[in-house]
PDB file of C-alpha atoms in Angstrom:
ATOM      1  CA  UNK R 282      29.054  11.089  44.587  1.00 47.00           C
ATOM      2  CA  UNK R 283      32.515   9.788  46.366  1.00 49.00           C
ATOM      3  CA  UNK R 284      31.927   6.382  44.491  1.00 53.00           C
ATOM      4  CA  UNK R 285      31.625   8.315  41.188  1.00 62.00           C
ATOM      5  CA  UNK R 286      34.026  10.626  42.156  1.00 59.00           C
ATOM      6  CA  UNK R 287      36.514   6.970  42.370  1.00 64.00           C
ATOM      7  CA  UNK R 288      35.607   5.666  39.523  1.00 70.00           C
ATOM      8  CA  UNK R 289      36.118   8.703  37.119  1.00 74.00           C
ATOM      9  CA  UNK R 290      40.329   8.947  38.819  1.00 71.00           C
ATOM     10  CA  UNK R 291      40.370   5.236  38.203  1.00 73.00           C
ATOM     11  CA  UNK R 292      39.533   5.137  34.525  1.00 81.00           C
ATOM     12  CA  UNK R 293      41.517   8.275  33.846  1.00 81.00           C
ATOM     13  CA  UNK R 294      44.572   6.709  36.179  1.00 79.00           C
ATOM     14  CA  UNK R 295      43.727   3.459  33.519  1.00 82.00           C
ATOM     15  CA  UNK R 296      43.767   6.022  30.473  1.00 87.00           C
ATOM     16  CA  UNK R 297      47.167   7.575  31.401  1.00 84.00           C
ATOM     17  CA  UNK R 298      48.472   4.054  31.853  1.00 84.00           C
ATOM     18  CA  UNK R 299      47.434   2.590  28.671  1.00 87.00           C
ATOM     19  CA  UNK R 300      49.143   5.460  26.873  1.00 87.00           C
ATOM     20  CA  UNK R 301      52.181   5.085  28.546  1.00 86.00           C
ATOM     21  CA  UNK R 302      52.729   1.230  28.308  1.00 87.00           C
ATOM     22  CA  UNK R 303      51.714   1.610  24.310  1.00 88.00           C
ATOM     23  CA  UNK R 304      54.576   4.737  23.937  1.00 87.00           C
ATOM     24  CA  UNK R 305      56.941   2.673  25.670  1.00 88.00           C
ATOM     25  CA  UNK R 306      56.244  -0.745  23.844  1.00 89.00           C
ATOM     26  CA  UNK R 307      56.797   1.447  20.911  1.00 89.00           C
ATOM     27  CA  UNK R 308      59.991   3.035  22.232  1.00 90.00           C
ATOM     28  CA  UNK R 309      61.822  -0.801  22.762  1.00 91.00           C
ATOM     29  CA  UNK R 310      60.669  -1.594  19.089  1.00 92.00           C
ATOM     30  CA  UNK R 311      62.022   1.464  17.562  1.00 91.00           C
ATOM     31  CA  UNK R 312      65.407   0.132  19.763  1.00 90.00           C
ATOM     32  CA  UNK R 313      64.938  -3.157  17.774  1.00 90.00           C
ATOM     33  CA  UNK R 314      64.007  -2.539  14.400  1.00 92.00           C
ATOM     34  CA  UNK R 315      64.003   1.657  13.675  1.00 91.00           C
ATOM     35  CA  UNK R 316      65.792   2.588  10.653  1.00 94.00           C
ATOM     36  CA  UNK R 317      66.994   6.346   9.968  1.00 93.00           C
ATOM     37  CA  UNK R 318      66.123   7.832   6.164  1.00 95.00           C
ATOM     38  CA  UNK R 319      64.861  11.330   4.808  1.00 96.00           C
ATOM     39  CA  UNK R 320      61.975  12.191   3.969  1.00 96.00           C
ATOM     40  CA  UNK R 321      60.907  14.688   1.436  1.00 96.00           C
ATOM     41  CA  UNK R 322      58.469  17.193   2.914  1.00 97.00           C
ATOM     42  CA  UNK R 323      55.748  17.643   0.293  1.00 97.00           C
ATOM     43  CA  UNK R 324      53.004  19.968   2.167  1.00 96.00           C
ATOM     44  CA  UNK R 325      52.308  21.239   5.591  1.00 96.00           C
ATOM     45  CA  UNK R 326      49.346  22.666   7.130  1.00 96.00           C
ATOM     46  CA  UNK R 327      47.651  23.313  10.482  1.00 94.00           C
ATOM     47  CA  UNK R 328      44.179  22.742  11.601  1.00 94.00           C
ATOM     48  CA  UNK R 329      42.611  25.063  14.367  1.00 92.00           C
ATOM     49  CA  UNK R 330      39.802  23.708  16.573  1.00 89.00           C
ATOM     50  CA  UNK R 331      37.674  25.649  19.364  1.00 85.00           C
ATOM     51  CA  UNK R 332      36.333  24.266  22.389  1.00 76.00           C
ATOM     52  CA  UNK R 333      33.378  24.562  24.234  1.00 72.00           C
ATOM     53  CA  UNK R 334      35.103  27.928  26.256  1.00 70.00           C
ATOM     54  CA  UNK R 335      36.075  29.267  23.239  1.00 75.00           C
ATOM     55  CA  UNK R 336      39.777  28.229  23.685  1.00 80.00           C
ATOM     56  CA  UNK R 337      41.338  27.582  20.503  1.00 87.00           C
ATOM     57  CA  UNK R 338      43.653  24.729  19.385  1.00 90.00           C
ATOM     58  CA  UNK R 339      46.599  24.917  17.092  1.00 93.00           C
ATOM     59  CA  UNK R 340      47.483  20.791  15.266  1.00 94.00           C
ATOM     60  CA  UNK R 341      50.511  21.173  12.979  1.00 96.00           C
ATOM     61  CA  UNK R 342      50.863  18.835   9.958  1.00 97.00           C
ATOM     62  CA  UNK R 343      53.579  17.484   7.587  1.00 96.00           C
ATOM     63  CA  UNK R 344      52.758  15.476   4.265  1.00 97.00           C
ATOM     64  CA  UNK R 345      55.833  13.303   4.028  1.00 97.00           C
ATOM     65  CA  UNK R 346      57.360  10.669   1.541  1.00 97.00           C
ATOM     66  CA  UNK R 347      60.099   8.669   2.341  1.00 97.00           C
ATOM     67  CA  UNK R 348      61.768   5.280   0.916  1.00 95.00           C
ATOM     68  CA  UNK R 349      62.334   2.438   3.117  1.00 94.00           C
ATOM     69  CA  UNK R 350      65.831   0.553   2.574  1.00 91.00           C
ATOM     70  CA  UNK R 351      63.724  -2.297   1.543  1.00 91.00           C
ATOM     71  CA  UNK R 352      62.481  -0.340  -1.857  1.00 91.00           C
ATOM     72  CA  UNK R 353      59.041   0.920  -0.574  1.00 93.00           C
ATOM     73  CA  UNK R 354      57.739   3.927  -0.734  1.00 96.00           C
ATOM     74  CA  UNK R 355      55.267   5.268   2.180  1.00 96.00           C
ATOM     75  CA  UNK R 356      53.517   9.080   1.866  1.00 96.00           C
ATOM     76  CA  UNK R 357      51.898  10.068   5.448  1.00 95.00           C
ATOM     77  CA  UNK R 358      50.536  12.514   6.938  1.00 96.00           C
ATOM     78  CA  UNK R 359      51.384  12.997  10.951  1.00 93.00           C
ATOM     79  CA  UNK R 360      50.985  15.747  13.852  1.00 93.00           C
ATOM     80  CA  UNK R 361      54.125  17.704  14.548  1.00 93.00           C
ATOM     81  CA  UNK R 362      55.347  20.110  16.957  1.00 91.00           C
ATOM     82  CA  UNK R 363      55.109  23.655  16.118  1.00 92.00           C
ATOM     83  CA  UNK R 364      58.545  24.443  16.355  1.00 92.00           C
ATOM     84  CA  UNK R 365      59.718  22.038  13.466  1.00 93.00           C
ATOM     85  CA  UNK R 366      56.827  23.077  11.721  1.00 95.00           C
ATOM     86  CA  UNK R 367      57.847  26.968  11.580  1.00 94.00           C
ATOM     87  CA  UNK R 368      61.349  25.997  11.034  1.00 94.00           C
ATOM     88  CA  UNK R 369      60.803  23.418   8.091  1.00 95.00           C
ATOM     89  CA  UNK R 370      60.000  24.391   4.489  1.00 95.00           C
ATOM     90  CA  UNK R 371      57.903  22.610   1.571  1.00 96.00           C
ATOM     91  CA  UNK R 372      60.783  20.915  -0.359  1.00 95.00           C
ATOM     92  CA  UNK R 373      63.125  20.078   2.804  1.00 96.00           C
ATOM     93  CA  UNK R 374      64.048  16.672   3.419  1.00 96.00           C
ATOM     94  CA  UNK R 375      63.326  15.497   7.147  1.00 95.00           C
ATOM     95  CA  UNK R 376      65.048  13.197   9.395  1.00 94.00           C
ATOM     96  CA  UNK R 377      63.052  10.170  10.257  1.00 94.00           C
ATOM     97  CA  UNK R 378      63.141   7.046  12.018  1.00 95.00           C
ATOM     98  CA  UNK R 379      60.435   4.685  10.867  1.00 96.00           C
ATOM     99  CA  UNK R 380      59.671   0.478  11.963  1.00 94.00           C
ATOM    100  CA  UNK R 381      60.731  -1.855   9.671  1.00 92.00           C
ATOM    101  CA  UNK R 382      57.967  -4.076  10.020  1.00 92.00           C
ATOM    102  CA  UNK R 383      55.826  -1.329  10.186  1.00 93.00           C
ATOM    103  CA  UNK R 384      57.198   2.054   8.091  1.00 94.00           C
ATOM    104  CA  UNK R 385      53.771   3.770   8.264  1.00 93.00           C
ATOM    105  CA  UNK R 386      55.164   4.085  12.331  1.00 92.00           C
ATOM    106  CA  UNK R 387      57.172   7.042  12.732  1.00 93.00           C
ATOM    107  CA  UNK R 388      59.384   9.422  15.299  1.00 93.00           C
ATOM    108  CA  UNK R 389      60.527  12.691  13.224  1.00 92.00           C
ATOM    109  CA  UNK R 390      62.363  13.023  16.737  1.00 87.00           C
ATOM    110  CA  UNK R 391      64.632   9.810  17.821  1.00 88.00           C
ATOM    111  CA  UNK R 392      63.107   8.704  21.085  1.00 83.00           C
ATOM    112  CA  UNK R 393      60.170  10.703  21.073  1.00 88.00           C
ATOM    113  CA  UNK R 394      57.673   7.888  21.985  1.00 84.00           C
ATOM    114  CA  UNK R 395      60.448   6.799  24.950  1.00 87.00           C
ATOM    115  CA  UNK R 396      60.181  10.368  26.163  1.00 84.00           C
ATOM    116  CA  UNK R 397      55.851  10.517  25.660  1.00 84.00           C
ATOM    117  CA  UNK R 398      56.186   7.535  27.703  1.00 86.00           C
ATOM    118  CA  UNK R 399      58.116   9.503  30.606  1.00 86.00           C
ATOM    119  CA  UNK R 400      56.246  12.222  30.397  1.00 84.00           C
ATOM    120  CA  UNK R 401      52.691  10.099  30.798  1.00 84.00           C
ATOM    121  CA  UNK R 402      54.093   8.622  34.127  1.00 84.00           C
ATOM    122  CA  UNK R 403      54.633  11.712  35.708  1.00 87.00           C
ATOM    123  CA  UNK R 404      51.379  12.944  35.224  1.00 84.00           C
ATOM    124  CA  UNK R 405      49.861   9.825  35.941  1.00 81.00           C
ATOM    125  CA  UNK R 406      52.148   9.788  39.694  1.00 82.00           C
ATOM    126  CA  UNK R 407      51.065  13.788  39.985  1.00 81.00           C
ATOM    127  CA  UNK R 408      47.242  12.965  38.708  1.00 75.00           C
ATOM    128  CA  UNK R 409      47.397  10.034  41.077  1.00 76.00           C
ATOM    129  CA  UNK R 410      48.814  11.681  43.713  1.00 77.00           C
ATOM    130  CA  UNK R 411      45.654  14.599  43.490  1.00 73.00           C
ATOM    131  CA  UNK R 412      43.284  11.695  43.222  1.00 71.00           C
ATOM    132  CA  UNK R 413      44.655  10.349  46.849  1.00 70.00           C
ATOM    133  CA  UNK R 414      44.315  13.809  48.355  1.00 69.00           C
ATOM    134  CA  UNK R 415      41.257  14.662  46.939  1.00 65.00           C
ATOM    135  CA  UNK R 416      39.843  11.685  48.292  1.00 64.00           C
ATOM    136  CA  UNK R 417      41.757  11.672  51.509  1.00 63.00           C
ATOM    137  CA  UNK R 418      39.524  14.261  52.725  1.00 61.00           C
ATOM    138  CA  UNK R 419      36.081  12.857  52.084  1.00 63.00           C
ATOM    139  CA  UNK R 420      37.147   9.372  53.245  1.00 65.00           C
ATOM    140  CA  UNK R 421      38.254  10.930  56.293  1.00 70.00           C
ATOM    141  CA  UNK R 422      34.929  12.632  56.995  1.00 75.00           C
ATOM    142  CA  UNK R 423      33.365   9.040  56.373  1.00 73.00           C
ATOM    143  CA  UNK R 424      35.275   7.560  58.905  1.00 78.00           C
ATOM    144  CA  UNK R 425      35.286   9.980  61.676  1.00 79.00           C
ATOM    145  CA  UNK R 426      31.333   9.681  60.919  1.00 77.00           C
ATOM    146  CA  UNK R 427      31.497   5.823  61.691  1.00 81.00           C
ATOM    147  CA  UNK R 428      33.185   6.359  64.615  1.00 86.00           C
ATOM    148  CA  UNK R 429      30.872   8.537  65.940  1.00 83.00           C
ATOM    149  CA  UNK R 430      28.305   6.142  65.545  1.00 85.00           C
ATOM    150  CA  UNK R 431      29.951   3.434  66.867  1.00 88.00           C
ATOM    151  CA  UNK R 432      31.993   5.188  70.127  1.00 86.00           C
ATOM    152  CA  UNK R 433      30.068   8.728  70.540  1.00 86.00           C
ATOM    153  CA  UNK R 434      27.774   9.539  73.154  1.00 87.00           C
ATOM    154  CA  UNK R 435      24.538   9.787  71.660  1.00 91.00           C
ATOM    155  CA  UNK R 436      22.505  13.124  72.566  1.00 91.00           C
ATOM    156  CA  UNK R 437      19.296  14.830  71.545  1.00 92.00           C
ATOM    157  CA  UNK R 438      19.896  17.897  69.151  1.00 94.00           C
ATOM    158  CA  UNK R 439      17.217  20.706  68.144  1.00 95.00           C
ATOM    159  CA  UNK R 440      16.568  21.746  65.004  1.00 94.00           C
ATOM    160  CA  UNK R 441      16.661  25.219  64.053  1.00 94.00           C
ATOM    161  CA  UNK R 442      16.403  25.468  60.663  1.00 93.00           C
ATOM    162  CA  UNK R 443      18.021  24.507  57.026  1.00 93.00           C
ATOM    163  CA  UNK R 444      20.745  25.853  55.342  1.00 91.00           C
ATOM    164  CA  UNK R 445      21.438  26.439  51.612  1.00 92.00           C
ATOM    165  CA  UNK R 446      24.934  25.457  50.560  1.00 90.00           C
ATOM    166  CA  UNK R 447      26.371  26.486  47.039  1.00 89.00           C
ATOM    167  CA  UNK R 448      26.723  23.323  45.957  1.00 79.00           C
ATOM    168  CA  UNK R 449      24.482  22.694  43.205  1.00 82.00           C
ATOM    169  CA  UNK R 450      23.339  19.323  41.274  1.00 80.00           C
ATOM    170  CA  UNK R 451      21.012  19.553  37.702  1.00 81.00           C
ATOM    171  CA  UNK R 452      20.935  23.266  38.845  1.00 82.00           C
ATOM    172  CA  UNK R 453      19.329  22.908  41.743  1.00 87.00           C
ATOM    173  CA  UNK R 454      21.175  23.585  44.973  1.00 91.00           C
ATOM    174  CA  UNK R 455      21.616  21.419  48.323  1.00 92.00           C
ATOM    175  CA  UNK R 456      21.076  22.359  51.842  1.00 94.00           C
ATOM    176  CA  UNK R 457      22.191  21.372  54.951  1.00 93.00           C
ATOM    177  CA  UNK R 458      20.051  20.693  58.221  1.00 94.00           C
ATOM    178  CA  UNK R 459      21.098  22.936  61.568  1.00 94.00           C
ATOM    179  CA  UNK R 460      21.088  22.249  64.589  1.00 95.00           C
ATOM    180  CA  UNK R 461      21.767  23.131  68.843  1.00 93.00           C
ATOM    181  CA  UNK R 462      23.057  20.767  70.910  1.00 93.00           C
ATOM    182  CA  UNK R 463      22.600  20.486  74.070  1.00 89.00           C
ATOM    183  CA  UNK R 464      25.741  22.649  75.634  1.00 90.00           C
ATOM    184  CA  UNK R 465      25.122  24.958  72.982  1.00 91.00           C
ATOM    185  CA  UNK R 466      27.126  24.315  70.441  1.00 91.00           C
ATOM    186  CA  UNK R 467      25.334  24.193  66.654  1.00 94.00           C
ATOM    187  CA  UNK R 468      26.113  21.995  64.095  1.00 91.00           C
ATOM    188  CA  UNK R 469      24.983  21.045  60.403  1.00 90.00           C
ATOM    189  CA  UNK R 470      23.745  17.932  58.300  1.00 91.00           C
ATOM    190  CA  UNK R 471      25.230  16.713  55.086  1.00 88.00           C
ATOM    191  CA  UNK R 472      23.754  17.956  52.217  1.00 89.00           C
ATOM    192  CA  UNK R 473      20.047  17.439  50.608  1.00 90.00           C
ATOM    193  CA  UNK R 474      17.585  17.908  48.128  1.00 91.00           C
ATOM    194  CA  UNK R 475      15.549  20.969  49.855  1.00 89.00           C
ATOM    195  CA  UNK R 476      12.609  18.374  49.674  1.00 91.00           C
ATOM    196  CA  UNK R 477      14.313  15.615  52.192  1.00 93.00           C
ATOM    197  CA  UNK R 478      14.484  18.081  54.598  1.00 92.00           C
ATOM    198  CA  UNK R 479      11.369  19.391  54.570  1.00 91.00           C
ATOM    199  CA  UNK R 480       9.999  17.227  57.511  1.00 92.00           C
ATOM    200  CA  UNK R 481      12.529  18.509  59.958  1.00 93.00           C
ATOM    201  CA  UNK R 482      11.025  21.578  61.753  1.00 93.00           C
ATOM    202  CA  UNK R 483      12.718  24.028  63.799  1.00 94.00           C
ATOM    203  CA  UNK R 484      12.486  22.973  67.609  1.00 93.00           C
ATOM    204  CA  UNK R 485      12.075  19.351  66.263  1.00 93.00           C
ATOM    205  CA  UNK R 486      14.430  16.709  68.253  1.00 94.00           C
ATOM    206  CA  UNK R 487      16.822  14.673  66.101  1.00 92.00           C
ATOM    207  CA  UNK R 488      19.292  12.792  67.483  1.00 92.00           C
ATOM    208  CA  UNK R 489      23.118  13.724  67.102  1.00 92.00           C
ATOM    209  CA  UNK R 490      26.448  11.215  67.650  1.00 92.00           C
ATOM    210  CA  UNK R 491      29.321  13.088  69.431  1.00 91.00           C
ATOM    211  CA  UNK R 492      32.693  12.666  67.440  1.00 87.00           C
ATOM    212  CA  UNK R 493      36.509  14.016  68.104  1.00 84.00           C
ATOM    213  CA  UNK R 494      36.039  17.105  65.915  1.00 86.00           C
ATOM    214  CA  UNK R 495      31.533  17.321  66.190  1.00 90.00           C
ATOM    215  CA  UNK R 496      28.525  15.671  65.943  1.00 90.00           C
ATOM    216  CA  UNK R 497      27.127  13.725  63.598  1.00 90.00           C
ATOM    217  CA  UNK R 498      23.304  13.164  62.487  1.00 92.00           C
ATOM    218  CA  UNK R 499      21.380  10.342  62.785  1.00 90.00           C
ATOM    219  CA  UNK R 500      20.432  10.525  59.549  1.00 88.00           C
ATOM    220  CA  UNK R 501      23.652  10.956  57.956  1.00 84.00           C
ATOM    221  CA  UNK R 502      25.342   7.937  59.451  1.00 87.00           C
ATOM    222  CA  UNK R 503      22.199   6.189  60.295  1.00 85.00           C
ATOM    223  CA  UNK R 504      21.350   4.902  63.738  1.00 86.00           C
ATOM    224  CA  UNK R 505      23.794   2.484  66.176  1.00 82.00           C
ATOM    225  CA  UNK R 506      22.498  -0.742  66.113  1.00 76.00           C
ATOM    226  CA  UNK R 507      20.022  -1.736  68.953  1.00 65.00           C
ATOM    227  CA  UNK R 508      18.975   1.743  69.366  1.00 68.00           C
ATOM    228  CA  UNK R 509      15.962   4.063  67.813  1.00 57.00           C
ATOM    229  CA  UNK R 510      14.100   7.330  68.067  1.00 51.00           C
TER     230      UNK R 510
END
């Protein structure tokens, strides 16, 4: 789970990336080689979509047509933001900043891809920020479980029973074997498929790894080497 868990902030940390290097490689050629014309606004429409929740999605378009100071003429269609759209009429002519090399490559905003760019760092620093936290926590757990292991005393536990969590997988939930150890003090597995537990009886002796914080199961960390029940 933790390694998917990585992998899935990695590729969208990769995503967010991508997007920004491609906004900003576009930002330092519209520095280069934008030029500034009008462009006549022949149509404009919006397209609503609905997701899966039922949450629906409002894309704005403009039909444009605009002449490049070489002699060309380039209609396109692109997203824009709602406020331009509501304050923009069929028959305006729009300010827009398009590549020389490449006219069908717009900004109807100057600096727009400079400031997508910006804006896709942030959230990339804030997502990748979460993504460290998020995972501080379980890495934690995994190390204070190796330590156990390695440095706790090691003590016979009994088992007294399992525990369903409400963390579910495929719509089946996980549970959790319990435990008393031997001053008294109970403690609980990582969780399992009801199934995996199923050969650990109440009364049962397991052994247990004494950490900082609690103890840890054998068979969650796995046994110190040299030793066996």
């Amino acid at each position: 789970m933790g390694g998917w868990l990585t992998l899935i902030f990695v590729l969208i940390l990769s995503i967010l990336t991508f997007i920004s290097h491609i906004s900003l490689n576009l930002a330092h050629r519209f520095d280069a080689e934008g030029r500034e014309t009008a462009a006549d606004l022949l149509d404009k429409y919006q397209r609503v979509t609905t997701d899966s929740d039922g949450d629906r999605e409002v894309t704005y378009y403009f039909q444009l047509r605009f002449e490049t100071n070489r002699g060309e003429t380039v209609n396109l269609t692109r997203s824009v933001g709602s406020s331009l759209y509501r304050n923009s009429d069929i028959g305006d002519r729009v300010p827009i900043w398009y590549l020389e090399s490449e006219p069908e490559t717009t900004e109807l905003r100057r600096g727009e891809n400079r400031t997508a760019s910006i804006i896709t760092r942030w959230i990339a620093l804030v997502f990748g920020i979460a993504a460290l936290v998020a995972m501080w926590f379980p890495g934690r757990k995994a190390v204070a479980a190796v330590r156990a292991r390695r440095y706790g005393t090691r003590e016979t536990a009994r088992v007294t029973g399992t525990k369903r969590t409400n963390y579910r997988v495929n719509n089946r939930y996980r549970y959790r074997l319990t435990w008393e150890e031997q001053d008294g003090r109970h403690g609980e597995s990582l969780a399992y498929k009801e199934h995996q537990l199923s050969p650990y009886q109440p009364g049962q002796e397991i052994t247990v790894y004494q950490g900082i914080k609690r103890a840890w199961w054998s068979g969650d960390v796995g046994e110190r080497p040299g030793t066996s029940d």
